[in-house]
Coordinates of N, CA and C in Angstrom, one line a residue:
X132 N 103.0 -34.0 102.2 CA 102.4 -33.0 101.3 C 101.6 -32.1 102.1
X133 N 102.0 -30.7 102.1 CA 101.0 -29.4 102.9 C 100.0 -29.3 102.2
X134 N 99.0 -28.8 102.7 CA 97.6 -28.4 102.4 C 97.4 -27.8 100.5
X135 N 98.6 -26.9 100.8 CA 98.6 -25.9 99.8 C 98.8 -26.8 98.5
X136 N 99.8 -27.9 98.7 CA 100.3 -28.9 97.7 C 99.1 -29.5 97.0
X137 N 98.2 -30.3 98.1 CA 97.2 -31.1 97.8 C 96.4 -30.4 97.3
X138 N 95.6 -29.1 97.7 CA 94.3 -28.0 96.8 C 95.5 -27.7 95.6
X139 N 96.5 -28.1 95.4 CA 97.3 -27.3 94.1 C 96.8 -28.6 93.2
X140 N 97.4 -29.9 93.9 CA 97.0 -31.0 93.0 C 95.3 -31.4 92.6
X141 N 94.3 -31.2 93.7 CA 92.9 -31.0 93.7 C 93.1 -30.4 92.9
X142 N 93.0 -29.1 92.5 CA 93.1 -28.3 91.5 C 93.0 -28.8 90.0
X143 N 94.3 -29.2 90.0 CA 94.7 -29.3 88.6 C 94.0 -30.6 88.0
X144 N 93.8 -31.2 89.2 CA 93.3 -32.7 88.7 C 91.1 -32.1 88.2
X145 N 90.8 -31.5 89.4 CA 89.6 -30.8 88.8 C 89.3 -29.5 87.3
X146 N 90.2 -29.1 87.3 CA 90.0 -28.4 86.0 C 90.5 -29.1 84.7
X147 N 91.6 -30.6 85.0 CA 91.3 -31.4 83.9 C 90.0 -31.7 83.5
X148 N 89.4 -32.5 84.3 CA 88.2 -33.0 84.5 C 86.9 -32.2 83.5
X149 N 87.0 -31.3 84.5 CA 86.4 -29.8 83.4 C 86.3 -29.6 81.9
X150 N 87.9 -29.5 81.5 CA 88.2 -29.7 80.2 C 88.0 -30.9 79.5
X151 N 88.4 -31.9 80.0 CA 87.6 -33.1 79.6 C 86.2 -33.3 79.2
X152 N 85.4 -33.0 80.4 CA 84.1 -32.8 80.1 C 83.8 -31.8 79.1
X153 N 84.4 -31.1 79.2 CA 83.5 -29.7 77.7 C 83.9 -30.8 76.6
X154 N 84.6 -30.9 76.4 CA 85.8 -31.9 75.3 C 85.2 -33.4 74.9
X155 N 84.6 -34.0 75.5 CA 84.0 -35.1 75.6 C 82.2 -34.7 75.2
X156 N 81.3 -33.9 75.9 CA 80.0 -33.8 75.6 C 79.9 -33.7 74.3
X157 N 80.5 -33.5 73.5 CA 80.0 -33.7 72.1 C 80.2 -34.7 71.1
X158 N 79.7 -35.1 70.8 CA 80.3 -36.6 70.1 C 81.4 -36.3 68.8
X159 N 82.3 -36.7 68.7 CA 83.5 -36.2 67.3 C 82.6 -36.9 65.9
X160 N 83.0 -35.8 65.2 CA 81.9 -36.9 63.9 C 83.6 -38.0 63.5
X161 N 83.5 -38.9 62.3 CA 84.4 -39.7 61.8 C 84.4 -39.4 60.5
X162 N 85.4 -39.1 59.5 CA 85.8 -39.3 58.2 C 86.5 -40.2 57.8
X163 N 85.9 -41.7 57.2 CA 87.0 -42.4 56.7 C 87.2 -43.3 58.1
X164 N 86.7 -43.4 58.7 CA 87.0 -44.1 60.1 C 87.8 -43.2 61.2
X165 N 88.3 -42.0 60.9 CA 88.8 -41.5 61.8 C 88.3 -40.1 62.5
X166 N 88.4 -40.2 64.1 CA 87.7 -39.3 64.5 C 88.2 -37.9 64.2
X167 N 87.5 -36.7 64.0 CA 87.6 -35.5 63.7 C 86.6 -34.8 65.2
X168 N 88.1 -33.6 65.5 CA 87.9 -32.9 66.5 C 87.1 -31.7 65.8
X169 N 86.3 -31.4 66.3 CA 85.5 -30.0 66.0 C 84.7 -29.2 67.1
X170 N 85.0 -27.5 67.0 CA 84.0 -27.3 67.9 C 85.6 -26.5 68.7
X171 N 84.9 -25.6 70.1 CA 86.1 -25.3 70.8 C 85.4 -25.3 72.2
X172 N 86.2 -25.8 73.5 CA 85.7 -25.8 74.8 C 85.4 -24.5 75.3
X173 N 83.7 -24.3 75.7 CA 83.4 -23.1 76.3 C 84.1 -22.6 77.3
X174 N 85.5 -22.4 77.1 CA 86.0 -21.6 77.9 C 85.9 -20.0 77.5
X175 N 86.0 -19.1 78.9 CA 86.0 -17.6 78.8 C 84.7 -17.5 78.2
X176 N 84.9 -15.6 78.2 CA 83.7 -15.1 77.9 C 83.4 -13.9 78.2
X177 N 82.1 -12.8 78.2 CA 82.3 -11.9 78.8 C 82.8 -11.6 80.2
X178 N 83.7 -10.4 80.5 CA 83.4 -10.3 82.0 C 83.5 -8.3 82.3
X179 N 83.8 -7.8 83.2 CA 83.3 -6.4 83.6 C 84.4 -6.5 84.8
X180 N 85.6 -6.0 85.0 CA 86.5 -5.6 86.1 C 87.4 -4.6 85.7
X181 N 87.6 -4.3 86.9 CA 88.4 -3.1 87.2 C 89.9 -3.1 86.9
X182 N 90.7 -2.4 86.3 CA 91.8 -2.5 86.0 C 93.2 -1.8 87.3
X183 N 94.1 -1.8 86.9 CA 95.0 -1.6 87.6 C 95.0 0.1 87.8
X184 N 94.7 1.1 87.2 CA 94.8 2.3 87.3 C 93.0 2.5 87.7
X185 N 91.7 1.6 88.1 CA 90.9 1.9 88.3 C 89.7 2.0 87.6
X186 N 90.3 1.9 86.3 CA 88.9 2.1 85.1 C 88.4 0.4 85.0
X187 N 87.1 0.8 84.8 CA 86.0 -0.6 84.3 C 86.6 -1.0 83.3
X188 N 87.2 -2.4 82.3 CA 87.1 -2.6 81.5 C 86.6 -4.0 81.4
X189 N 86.1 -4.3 80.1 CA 85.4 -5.4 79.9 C 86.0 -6.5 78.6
X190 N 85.4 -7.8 78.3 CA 85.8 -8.4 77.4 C 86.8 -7.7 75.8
X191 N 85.6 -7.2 75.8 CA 85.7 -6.6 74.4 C 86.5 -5.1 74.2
X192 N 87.2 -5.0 75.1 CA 88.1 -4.0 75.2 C 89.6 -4.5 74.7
X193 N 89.4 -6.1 74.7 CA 90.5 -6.6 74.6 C 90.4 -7.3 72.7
X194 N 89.1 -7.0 72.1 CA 89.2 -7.7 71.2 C 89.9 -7.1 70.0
X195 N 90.5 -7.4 69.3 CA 91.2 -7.4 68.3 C 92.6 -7.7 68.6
X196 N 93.2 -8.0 69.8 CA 94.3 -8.5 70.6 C 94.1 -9.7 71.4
X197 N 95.3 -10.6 71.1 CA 95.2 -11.9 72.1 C 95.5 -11.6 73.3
X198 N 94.8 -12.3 73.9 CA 95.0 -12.2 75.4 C 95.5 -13.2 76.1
X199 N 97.1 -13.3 77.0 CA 97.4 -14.4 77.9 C 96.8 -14.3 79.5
X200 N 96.1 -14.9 79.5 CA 94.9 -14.5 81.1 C 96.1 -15.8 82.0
X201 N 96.1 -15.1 83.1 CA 96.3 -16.0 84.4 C 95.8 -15.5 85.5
X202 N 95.2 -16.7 86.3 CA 94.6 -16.2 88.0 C 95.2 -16.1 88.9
X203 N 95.1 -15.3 89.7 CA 96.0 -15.5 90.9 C 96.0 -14.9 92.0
X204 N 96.7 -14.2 92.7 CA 96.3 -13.3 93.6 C 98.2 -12.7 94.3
X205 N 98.3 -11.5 94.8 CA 99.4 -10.7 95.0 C 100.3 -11.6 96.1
X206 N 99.0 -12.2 97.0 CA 100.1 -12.4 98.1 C 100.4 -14.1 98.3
X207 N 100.1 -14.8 97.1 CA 100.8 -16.1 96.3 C 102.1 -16.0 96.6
X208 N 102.7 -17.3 97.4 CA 104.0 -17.2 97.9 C 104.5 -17.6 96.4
X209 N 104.2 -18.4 95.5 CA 105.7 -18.8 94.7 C 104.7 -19.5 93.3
X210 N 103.5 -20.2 93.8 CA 103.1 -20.6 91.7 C 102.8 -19.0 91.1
X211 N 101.9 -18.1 91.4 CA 101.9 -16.9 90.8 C 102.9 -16.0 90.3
X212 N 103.5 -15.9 91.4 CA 105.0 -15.2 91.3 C 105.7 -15.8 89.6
X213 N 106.2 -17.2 89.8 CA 107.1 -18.1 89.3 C 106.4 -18.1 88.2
X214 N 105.1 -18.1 87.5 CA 103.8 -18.0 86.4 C 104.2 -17.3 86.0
X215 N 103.8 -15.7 86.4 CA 104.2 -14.6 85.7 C 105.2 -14.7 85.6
X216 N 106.5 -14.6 85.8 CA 108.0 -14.8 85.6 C 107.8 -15.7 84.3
X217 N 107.5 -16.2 84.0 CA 107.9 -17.5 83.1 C 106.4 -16.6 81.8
X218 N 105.8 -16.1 82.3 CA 104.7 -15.5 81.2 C 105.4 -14.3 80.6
X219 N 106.2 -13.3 81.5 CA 106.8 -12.0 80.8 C 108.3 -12.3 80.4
X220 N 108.8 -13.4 80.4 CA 109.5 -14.1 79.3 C 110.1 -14.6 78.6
X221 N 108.6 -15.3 78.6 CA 108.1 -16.1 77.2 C 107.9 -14.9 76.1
X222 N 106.9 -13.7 76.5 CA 107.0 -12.6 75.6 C 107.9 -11.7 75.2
X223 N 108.7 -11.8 76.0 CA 110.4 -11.0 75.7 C 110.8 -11.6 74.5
X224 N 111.1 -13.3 74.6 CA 111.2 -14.1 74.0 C 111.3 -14.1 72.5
X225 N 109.5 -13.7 72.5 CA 108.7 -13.4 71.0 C 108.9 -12.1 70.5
X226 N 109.3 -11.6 71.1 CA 109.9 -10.1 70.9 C 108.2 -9.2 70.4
X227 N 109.1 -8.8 68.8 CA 107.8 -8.3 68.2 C 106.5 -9.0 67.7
X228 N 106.6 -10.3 67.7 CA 105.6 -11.5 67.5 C 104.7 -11.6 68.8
X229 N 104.7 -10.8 69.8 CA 104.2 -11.0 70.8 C 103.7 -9.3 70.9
X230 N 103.7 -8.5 70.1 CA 103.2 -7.4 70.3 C 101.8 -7.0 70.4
X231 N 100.8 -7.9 69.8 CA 99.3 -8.3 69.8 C 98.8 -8.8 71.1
X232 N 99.6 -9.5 72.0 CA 99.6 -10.0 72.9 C 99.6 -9.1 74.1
X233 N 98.1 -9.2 75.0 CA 98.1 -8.6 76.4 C 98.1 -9.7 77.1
X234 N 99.2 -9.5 77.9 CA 98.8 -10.1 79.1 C 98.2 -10.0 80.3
X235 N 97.6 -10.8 81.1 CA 96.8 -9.7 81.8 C 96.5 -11.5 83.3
X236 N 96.4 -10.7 84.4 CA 96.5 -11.2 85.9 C 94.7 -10.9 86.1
X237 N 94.5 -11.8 86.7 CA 93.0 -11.8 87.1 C 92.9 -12.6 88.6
X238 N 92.9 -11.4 89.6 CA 92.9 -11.7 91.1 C 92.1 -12.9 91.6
X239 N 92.1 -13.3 92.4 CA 91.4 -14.6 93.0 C 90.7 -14.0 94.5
X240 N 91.5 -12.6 94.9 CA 91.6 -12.5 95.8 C 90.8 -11.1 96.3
X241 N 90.0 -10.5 95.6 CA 89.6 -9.5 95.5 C 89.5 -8.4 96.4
X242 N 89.2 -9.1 97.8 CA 89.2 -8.3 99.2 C 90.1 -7.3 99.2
X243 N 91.6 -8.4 99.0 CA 93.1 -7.4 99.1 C 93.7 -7.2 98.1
X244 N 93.4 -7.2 96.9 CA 93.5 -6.9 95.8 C 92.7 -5.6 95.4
X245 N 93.6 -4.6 95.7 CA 93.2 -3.4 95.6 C 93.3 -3.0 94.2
X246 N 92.8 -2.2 92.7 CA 93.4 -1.6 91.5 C 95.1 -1.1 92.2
X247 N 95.1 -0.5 93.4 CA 96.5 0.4 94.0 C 97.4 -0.9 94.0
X248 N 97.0 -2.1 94.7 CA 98.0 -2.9 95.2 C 98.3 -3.6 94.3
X249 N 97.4 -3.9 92.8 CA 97.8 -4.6 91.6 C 98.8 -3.9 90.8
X250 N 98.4 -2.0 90.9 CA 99.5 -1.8 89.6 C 100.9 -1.7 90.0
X251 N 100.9 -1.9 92.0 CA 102.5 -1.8 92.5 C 102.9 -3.2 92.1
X252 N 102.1 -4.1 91.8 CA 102.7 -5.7 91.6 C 103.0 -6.2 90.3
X253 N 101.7 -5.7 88.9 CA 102.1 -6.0 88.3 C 103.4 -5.3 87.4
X254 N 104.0 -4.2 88.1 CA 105.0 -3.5 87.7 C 106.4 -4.5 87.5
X255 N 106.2 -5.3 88.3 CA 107.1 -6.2 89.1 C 107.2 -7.4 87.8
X256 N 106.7 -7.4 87.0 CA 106.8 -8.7 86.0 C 107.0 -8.3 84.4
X257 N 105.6 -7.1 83.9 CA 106.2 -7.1 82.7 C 105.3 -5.6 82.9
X258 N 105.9 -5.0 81.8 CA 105.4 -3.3 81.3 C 103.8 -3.6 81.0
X259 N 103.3 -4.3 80.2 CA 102.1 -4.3 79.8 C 101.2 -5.5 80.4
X260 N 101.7 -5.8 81.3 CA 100.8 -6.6 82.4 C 99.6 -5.9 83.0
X261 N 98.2 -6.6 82.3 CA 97.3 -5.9 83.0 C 96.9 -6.8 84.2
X262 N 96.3 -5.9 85.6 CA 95.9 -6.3 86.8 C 94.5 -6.2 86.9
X263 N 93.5 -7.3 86.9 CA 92.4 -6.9 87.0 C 91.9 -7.6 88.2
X264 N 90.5 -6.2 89.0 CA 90.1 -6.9 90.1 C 88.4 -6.5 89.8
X265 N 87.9 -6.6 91.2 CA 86.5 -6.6 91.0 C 85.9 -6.6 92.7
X266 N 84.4 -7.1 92.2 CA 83.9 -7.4 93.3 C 84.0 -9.3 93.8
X267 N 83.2 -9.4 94.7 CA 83.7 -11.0 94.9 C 82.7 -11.6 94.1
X268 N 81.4 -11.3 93.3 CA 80.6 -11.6 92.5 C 81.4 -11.6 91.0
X269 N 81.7 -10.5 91.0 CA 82.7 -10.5 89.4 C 83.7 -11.3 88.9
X270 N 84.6 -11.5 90.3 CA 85.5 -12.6 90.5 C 85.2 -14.1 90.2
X271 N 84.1 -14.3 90.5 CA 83.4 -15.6 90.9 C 82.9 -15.8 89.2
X272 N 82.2 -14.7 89.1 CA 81.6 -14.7 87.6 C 82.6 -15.4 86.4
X273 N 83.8 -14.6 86.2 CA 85.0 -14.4 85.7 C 85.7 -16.2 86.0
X274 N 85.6 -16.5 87.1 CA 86.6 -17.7 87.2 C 85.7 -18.6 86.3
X275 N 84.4 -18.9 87.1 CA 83.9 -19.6 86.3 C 83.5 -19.9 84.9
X276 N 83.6 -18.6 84.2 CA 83.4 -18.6 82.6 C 84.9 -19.6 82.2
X277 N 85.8 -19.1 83.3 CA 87.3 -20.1 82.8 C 87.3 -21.0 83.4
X278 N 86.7 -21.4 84.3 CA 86.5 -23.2 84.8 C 87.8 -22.9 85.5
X279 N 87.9 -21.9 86.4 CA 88.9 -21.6 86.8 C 88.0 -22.2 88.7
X280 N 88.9 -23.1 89.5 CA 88.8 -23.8 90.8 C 89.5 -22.8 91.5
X281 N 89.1 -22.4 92.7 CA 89.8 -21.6 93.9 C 88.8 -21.8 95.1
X282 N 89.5 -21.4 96.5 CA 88.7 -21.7 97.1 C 89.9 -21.0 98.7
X283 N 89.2 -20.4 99.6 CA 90.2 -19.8 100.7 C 90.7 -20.9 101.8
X284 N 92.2 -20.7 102.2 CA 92.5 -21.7 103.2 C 92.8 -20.8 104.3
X285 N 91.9 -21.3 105.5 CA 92.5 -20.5 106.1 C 93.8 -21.1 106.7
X286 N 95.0 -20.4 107.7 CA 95.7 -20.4 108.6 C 95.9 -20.7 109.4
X287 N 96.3 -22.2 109.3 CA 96.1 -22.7 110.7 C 96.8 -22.0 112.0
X288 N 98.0 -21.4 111.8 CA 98.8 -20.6 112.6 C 98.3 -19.3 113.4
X289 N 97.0 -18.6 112.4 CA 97.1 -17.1 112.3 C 95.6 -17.1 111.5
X290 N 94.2 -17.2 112.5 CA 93.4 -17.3 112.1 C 92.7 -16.3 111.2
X291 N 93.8 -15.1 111.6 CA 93.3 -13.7 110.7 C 93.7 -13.6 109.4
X292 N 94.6 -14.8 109.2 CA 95.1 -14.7 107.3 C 95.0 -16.1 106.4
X293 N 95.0 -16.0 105.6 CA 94.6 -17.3 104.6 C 95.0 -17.2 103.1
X294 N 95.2 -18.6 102.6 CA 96.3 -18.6 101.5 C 94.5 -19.1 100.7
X295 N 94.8 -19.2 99.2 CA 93.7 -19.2 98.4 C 94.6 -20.4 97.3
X296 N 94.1 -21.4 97.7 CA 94.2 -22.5 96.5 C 93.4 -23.2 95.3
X297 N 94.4 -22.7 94.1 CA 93.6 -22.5 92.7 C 94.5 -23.2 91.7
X298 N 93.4 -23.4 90.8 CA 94.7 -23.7 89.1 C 95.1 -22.8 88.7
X299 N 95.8 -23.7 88.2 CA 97.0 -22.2 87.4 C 97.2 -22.9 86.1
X300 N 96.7 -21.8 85.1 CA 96.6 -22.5 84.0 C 97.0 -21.2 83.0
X301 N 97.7 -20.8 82.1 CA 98.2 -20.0 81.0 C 96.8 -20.0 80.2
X302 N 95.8 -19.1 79.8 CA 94.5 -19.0 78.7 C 95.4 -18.6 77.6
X303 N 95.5 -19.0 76.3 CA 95.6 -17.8 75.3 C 94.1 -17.7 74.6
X304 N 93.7 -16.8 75.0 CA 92.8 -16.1 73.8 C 93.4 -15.5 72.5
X305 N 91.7 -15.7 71.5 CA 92.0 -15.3 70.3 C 91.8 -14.1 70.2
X306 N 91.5 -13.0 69.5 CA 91.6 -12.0 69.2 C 89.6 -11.5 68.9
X307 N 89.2 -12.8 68.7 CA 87.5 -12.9 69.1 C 87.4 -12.9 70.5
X308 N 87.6 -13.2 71.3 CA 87.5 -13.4 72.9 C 87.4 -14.7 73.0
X309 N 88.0 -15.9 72.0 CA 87.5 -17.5 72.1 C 88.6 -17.7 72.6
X310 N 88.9 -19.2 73.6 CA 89.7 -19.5 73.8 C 90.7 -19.8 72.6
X311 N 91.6 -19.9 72.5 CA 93.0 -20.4 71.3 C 93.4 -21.7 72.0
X312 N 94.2 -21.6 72.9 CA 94.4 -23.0 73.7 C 94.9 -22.5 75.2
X313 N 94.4 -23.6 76.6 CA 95.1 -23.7 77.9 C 96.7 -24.5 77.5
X314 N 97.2 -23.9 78.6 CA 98.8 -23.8 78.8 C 99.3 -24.3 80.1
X315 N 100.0 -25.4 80.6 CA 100.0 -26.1 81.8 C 101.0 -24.7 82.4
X316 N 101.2 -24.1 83.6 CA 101.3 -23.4 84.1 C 102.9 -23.9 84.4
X317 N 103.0 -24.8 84.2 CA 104.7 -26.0 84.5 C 105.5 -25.8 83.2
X318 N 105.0 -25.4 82.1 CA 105.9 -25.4 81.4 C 106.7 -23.8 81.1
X319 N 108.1 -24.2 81.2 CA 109.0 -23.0 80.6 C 109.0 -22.3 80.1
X320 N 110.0 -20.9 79.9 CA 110.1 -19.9 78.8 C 109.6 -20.4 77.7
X321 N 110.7 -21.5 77.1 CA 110.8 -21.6 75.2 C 109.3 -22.8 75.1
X322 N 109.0 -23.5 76.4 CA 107.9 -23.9 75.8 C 106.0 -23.0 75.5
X323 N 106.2 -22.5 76.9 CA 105.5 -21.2 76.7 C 105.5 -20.9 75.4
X324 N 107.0 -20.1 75.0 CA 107.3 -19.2 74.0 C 106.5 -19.8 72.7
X325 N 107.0 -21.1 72.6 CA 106.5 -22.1 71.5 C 105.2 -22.5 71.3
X326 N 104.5 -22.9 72.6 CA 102.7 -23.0 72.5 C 102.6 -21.9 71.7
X327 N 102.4 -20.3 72.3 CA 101.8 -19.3 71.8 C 102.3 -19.4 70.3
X328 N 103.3 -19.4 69.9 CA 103.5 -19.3 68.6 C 102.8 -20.4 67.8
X329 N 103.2 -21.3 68.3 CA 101.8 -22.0 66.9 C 100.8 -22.2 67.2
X330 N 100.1 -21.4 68.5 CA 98.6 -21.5 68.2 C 98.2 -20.0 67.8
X331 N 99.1 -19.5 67.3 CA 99.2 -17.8 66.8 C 98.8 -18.3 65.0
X332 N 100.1 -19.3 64.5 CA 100.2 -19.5 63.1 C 99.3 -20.3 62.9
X333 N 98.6 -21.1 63.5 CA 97.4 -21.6 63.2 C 95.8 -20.7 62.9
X334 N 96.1 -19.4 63.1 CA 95.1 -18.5 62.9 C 94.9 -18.1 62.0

């Protein structure tokens, strides 16, 4: 197992944990003897980044539309790539039931993640894919509101470059800016396709 494998599985096994933990600090009340879920994991929230054409945009630019958020960064050999692939369609998929839906990329990697070098990439996956970048503060700000794990590797080959190992996790947001539900990054088109849908008709 390479480096990349093991901070992939770190990863995933840490932002369970995470979710867990939000998910767990509150005690479930009981009706009737049975536990009742209430309440939603403070995931997301405000944030302030730069888009793919350069303009500031913020949370609430996105409100009245769901948002499918993923992290990642341009020069991701293959979970990013393979993510988006499987995120633009799942919304093909949904055709016009996915028309409320922005999708949108949130860099990991800010340094080389230029607004120029996002809108040549996200061109590459779907029409309405938004690219957002920032500073390394805003970045940092942003992952954390999503309990989003990353962290730089460097190269053992080639001390001047380095891979960045993170979760990968599908957000859907609601149309308030709350989370709706996380989405294992492993699952396919029609499962994809199918989360979003019924945590849409659940609204």
């Amino acid at each position: 197992m390479n480096r990349t494998t093991i901070g992939m599985v770190f990863a995933g096994l840490l932002t369970g944990a995470a979710l867990g933990f939000i998910a767990l600090k509150v005690p479930a009340p009981t009706v009737n003897g049975e536990a009742q879920v209430t309440g939603k994991p403070a995931i997301g929230g405000p944030f302030s980044l730069i888009d793919q054409t350069g303009k500031r945009v913020t949370d609430k630019d996105f409100h009245g539309r769901y948002m499918l958020v993923f992290f990642g960064f341009t020069n991701c050999p293959d979970i990013c790539p393979s993510g988006l692939q499987v995120m633009s369609a799942a919304l093909d998929k949904l055709g016009h039931r996915a028309d409320d839906i922005v999708p949108v990329l949130i860099t990991l990697d800010p340094a080389e993640d230029t607004p120029e070098k996002l809108a040549t990439y996200v061109k590459s996956f779907h029409p309405r894919l938004v690219g957002l970048t920032g500073s390394e503060s805003d970045i940092a700000a942003t992952a954390k509101a999503y309990r989003v794990f990353y962290q730089k590797v460097p190269d053992e080959k080639d001390p001047s470059r380095y891979g960045i190992d993170h979760s990968a996790i599908f957000y859907l947001m609601g149309k308030d800016g709350t989370l709706l539900t996380p989405i294992p990054h492993t699952n396919d088109v029609d499962q994809l396709a199918l989360a979003i849908d019924k945590a849409i008709l659940k609204q």
